[in-house]
Coordinates of N, CA and C in Angstrom, one line a residue:
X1 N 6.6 6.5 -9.2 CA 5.3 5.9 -9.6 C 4.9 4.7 -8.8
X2 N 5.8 4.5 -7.4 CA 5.2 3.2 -6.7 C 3.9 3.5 -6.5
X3 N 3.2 2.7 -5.5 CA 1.8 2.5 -5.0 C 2.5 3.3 -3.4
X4 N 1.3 4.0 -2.7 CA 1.8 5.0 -1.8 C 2.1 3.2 -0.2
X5 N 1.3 2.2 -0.5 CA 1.6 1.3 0.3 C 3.0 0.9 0.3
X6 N 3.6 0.9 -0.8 CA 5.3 0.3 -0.6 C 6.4 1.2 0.0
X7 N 5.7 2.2 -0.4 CA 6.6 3.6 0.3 C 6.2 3.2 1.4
X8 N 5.1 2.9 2.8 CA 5.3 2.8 3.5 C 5.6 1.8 4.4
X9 N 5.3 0.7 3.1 CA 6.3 -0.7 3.8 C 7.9 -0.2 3.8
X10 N 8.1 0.0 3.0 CA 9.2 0.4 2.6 C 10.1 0.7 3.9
X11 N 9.3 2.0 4.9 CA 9.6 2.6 6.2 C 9.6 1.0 7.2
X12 N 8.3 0.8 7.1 CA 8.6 -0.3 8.1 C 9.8 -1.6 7.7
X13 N 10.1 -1.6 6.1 CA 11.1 -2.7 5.9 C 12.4 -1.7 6.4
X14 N 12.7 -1.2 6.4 CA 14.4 -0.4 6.8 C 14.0 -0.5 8.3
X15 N 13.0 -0.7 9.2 CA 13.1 -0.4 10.6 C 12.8 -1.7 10.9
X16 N 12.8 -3.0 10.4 CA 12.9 -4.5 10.5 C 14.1 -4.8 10.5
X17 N 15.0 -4.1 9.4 CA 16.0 -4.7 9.3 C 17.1 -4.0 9.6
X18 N 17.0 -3.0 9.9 CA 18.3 -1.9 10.7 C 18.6 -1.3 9.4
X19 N 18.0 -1.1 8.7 CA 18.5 0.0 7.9 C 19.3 -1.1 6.4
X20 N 19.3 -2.3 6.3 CA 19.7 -3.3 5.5 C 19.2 -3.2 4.2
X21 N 17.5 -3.2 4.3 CA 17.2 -2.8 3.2 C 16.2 -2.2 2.8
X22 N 16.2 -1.6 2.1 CA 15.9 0.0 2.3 C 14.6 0.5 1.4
X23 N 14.1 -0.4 0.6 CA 13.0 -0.5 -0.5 C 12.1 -1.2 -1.4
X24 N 11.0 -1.3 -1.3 CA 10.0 -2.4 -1.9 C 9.5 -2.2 -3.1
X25 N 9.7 -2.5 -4.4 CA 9.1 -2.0 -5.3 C 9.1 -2.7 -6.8
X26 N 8.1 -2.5 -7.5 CA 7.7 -3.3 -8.3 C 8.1 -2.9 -10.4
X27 N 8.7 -3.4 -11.0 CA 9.2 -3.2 -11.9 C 7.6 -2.5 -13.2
X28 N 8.3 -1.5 -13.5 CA 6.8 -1.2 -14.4 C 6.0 -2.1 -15.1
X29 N 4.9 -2.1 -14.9 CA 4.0 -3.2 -15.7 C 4.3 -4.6 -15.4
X30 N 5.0 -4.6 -14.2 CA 4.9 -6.1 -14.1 C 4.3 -6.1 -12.4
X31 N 3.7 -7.1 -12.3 CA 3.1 -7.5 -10.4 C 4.4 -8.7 -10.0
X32 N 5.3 -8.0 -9.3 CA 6.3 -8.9 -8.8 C 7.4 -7.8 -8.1
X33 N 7.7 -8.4 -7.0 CA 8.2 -7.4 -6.2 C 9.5 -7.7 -6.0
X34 N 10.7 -6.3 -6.0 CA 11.9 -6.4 -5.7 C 12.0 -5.7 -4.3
X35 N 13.4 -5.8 -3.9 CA 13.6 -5.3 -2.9 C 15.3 -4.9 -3.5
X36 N 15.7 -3.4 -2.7 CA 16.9 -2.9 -2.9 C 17.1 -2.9 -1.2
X37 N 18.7 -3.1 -1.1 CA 19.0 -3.3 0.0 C 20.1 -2.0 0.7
X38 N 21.1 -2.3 1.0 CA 21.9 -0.6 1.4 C 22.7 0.0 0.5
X39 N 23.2 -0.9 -0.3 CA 24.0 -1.2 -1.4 C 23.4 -0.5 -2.8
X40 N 21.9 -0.2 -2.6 CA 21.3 -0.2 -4.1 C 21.4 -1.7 -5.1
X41 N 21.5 -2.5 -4.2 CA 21.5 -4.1 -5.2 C 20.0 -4.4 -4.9
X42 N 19.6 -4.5 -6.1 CA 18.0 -5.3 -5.8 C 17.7 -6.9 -6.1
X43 N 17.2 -7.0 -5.6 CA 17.0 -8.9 -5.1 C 15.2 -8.8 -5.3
X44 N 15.1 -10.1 -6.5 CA 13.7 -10.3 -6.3 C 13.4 -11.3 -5.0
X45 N 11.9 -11.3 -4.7 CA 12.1 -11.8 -3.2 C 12.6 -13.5 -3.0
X46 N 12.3 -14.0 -4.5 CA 12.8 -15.4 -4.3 C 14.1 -15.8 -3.9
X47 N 14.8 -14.5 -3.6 CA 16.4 -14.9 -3.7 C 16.5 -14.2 -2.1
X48 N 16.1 -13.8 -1.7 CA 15.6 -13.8 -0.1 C 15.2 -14.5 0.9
X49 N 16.4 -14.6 2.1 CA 16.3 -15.3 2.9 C 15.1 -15.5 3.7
X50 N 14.5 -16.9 4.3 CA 13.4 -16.9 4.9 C 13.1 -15.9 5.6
X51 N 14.1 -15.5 6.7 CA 14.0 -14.4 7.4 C 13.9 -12.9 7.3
X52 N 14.7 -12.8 5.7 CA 14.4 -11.1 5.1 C 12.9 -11.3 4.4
X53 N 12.7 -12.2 4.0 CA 11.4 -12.8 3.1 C 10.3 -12.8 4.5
X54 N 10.2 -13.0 5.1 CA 9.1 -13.0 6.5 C 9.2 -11.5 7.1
X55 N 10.2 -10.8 7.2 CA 10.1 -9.0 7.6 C 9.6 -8.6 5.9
X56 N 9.7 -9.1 4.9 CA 9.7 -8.2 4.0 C 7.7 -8.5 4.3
X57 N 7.2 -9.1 4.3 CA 5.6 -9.9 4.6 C 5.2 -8.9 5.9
X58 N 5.6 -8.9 7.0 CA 5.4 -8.6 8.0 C 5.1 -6.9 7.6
X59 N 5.8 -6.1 6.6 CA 6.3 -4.8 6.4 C 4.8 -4.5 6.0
X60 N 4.8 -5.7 4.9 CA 3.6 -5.5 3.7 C 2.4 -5.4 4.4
X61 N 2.2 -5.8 5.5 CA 1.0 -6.0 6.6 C 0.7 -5.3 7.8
X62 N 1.6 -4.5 8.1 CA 1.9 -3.2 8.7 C 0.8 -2.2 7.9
X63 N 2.0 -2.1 6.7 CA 1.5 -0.8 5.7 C 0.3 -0.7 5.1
X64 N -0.5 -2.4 5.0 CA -1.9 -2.4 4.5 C -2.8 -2.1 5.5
X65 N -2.6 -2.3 6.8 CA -3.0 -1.9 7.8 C -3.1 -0.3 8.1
X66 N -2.2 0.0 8.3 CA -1.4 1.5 8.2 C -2.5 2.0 6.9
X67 N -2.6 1.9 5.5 CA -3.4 2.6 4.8 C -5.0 2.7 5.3
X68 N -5.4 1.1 5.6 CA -6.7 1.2 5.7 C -6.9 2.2 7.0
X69 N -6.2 2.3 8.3 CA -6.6 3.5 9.3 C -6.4 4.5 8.8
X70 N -5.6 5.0 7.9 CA -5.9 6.1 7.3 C -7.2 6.6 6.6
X71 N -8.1 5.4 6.0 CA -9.5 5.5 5.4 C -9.9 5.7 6.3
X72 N -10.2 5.2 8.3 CA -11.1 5.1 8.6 C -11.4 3.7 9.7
X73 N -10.6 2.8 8.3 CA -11.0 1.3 8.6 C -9.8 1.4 9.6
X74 N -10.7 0.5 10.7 CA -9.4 0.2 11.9 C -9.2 -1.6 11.9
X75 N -8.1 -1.9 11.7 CA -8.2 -3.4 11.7 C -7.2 -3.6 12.7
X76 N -7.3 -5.2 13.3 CA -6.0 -5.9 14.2 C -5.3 -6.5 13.4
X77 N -4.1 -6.2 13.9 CA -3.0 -7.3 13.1 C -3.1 -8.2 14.3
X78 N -3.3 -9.6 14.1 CA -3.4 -10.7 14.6 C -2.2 -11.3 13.9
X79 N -1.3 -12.0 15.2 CA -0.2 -11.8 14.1 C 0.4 -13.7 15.0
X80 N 0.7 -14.4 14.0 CA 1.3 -16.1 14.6 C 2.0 -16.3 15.0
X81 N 3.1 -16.4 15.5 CA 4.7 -16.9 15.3 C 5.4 -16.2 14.2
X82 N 5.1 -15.1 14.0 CA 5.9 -14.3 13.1 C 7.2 -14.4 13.1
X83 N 7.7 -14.3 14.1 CA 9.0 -13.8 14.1 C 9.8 -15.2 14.8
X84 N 9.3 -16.4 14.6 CA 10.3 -17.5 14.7 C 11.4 -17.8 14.0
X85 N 11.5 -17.3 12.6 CA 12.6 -17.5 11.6 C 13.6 -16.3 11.6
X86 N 13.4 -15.1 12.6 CA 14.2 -14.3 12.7 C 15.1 -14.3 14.0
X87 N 16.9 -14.0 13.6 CA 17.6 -14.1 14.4 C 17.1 -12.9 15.9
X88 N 18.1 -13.4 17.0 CA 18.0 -12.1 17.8 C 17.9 -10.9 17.3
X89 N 19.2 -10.1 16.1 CA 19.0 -9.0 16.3 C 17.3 -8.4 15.6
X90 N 17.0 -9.5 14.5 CA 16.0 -9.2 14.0 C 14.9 -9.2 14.8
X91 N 14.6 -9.9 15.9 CA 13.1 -10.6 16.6 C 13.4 -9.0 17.2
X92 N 14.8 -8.5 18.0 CA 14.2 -7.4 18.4 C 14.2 -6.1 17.9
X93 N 14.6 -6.2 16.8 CA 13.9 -4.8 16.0 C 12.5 -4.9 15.4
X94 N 11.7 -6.2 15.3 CA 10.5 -6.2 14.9 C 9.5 -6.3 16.6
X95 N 10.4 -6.8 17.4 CA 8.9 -6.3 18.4 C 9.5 -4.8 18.6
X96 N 10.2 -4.1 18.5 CA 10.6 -2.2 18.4 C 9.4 -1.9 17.7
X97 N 9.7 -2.7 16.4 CA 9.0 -2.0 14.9 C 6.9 -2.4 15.6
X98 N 6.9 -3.2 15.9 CA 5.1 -4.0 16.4 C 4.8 -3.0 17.6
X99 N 6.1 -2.4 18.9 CA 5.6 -1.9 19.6 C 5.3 -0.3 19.5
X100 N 6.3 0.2 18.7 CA 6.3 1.4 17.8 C 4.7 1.5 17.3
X101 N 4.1 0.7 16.2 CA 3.1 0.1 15.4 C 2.1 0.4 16.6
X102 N 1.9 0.0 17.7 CA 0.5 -0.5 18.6 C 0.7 0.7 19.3
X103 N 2.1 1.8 19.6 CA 2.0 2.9 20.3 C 1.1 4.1 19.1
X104 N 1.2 3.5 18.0 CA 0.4 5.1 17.0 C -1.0 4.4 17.5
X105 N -1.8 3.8 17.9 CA -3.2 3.6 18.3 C -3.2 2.1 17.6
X106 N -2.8 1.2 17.1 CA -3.2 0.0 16.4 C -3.3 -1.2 17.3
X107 N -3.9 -2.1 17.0 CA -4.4 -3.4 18.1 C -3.3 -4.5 17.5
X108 N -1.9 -4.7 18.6 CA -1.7 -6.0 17.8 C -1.6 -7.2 18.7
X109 N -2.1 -8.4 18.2 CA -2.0 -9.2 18.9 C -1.0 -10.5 18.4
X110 N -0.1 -10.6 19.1 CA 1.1 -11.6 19.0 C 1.2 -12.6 20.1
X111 N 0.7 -13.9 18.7 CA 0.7 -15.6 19.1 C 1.9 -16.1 19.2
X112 N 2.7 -16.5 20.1 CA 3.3 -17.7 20.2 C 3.6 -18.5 21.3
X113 N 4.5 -19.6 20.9 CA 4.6 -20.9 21.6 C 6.1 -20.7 22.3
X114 N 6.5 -19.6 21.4 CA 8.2 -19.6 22.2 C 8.6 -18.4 23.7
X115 N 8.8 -19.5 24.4 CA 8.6 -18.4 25.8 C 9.6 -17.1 25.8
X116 N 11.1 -17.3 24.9 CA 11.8 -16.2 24.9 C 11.3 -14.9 24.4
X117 N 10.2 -15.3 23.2 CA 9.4 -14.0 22.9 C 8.5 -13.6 23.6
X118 N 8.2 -14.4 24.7 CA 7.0 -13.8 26.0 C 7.7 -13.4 26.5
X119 N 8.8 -13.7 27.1 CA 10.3 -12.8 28.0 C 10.6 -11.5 27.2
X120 N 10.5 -11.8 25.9 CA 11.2 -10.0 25.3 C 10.1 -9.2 25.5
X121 N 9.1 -9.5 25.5 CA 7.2 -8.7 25.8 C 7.5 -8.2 27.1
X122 N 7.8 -9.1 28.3 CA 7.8 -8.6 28.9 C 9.0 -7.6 29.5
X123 N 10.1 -8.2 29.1 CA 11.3 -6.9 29.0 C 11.2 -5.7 28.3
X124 N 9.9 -5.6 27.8 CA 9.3 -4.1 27.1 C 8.2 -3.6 27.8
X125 N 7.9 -4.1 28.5 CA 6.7 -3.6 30.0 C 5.5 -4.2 29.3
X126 N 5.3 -4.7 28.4 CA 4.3 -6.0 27.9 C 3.5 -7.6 28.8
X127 N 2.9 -7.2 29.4 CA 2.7 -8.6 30.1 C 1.8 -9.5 29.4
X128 N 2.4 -10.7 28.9 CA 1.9 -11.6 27.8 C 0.7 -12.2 28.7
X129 N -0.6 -12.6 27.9 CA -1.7 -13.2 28.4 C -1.3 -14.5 28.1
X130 N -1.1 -15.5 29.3 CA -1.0 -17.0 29.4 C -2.0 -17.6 29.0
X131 N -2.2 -18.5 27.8 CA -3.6 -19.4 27.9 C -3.4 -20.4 29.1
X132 N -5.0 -20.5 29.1 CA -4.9 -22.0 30.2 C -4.2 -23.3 29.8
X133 N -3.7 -23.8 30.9 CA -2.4 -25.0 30.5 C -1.6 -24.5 30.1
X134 N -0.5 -23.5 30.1 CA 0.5 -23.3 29.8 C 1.2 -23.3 31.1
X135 N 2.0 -24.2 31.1 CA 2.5 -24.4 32.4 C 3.8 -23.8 32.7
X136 N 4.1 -22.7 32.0 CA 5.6 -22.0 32.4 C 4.5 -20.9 33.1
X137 N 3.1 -20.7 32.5 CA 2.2 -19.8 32.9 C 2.6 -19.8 34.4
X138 N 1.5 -21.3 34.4 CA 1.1 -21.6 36.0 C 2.0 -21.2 36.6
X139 N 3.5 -21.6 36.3 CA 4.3 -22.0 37.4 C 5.0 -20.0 37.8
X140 N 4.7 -19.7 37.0 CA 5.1 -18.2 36.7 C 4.7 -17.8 38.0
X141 N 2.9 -17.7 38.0 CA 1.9 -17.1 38.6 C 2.1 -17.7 40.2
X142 N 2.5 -18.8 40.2 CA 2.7 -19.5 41.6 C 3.9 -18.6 42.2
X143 N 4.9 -18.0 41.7 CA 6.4 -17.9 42.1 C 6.2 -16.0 42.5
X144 N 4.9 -15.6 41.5 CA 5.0 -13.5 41.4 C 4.0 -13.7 42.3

């Protein structure tokens, strides 16, 4: 009796986190959200690490996205520094899980200030748009 959105957060939460945890879902009659992990232990999200708590968000915004193209409605995920509070193995199963995401037709656009995640863009054949004044830019552009 979930909502058909969590089931498919749900997909995108197990491919954030390698299979760790495995389901988003909300106790009958109540608006508040658990998560079960590989174990079948469910954790409400307060007791979730910044980092499982930011993929669990990230999932949820996938799948709201993901339903509304299904209507019809095409939206961008515009997306900030998402992935600052996630370790390596995490940062790179969520640009997998974003690249996966923009390979079914979806527009996403990913902000940040940290150049190792412009390096993993481009270690995925992604070439990051440098704003003006960004001077690892410049110096980039002088050297290719």
């Amino acid at each position: 009796c979930q909502p058909e959105t969590l089931e498919t957060a749900s997909e995108f939460l197990a491919q954030l986190t390698a299979g760790k945890y495995r389901k988003i879902w909300t106790p009958l009659g109540e608006r508040r959200l658990r998560i079960d992990d590989e174990d079948q232990q469910s954790f409400p999200v307060e007791r979730l690490s910044n980092g499982t708590r930011e993929q669990l968000f990230l999932a949820l915004r996938l799948a709201i996205v993901s339903a509304f193209a299904q209507r019809g409605i095409e939206l961008p995920m515009v997306l900030d520094d998402v992935l600052v509070n996630y370790d390596q193995s995490r940062t790179e199963a969520a640009m997998e899980t974003l690249i996966e995401f923009a390979d079914r037709g979806h527009q996403v656009l990913l902000f940040t200030c940290h150049l190792h995640l412009a390096r993993l863009c481009e270690s995925r054949g992604i070439d990051p748009v440098w704003l003006p004044g960004h001077q690892t830019a410049l110096e980039h552009r002088r050297a290719g």
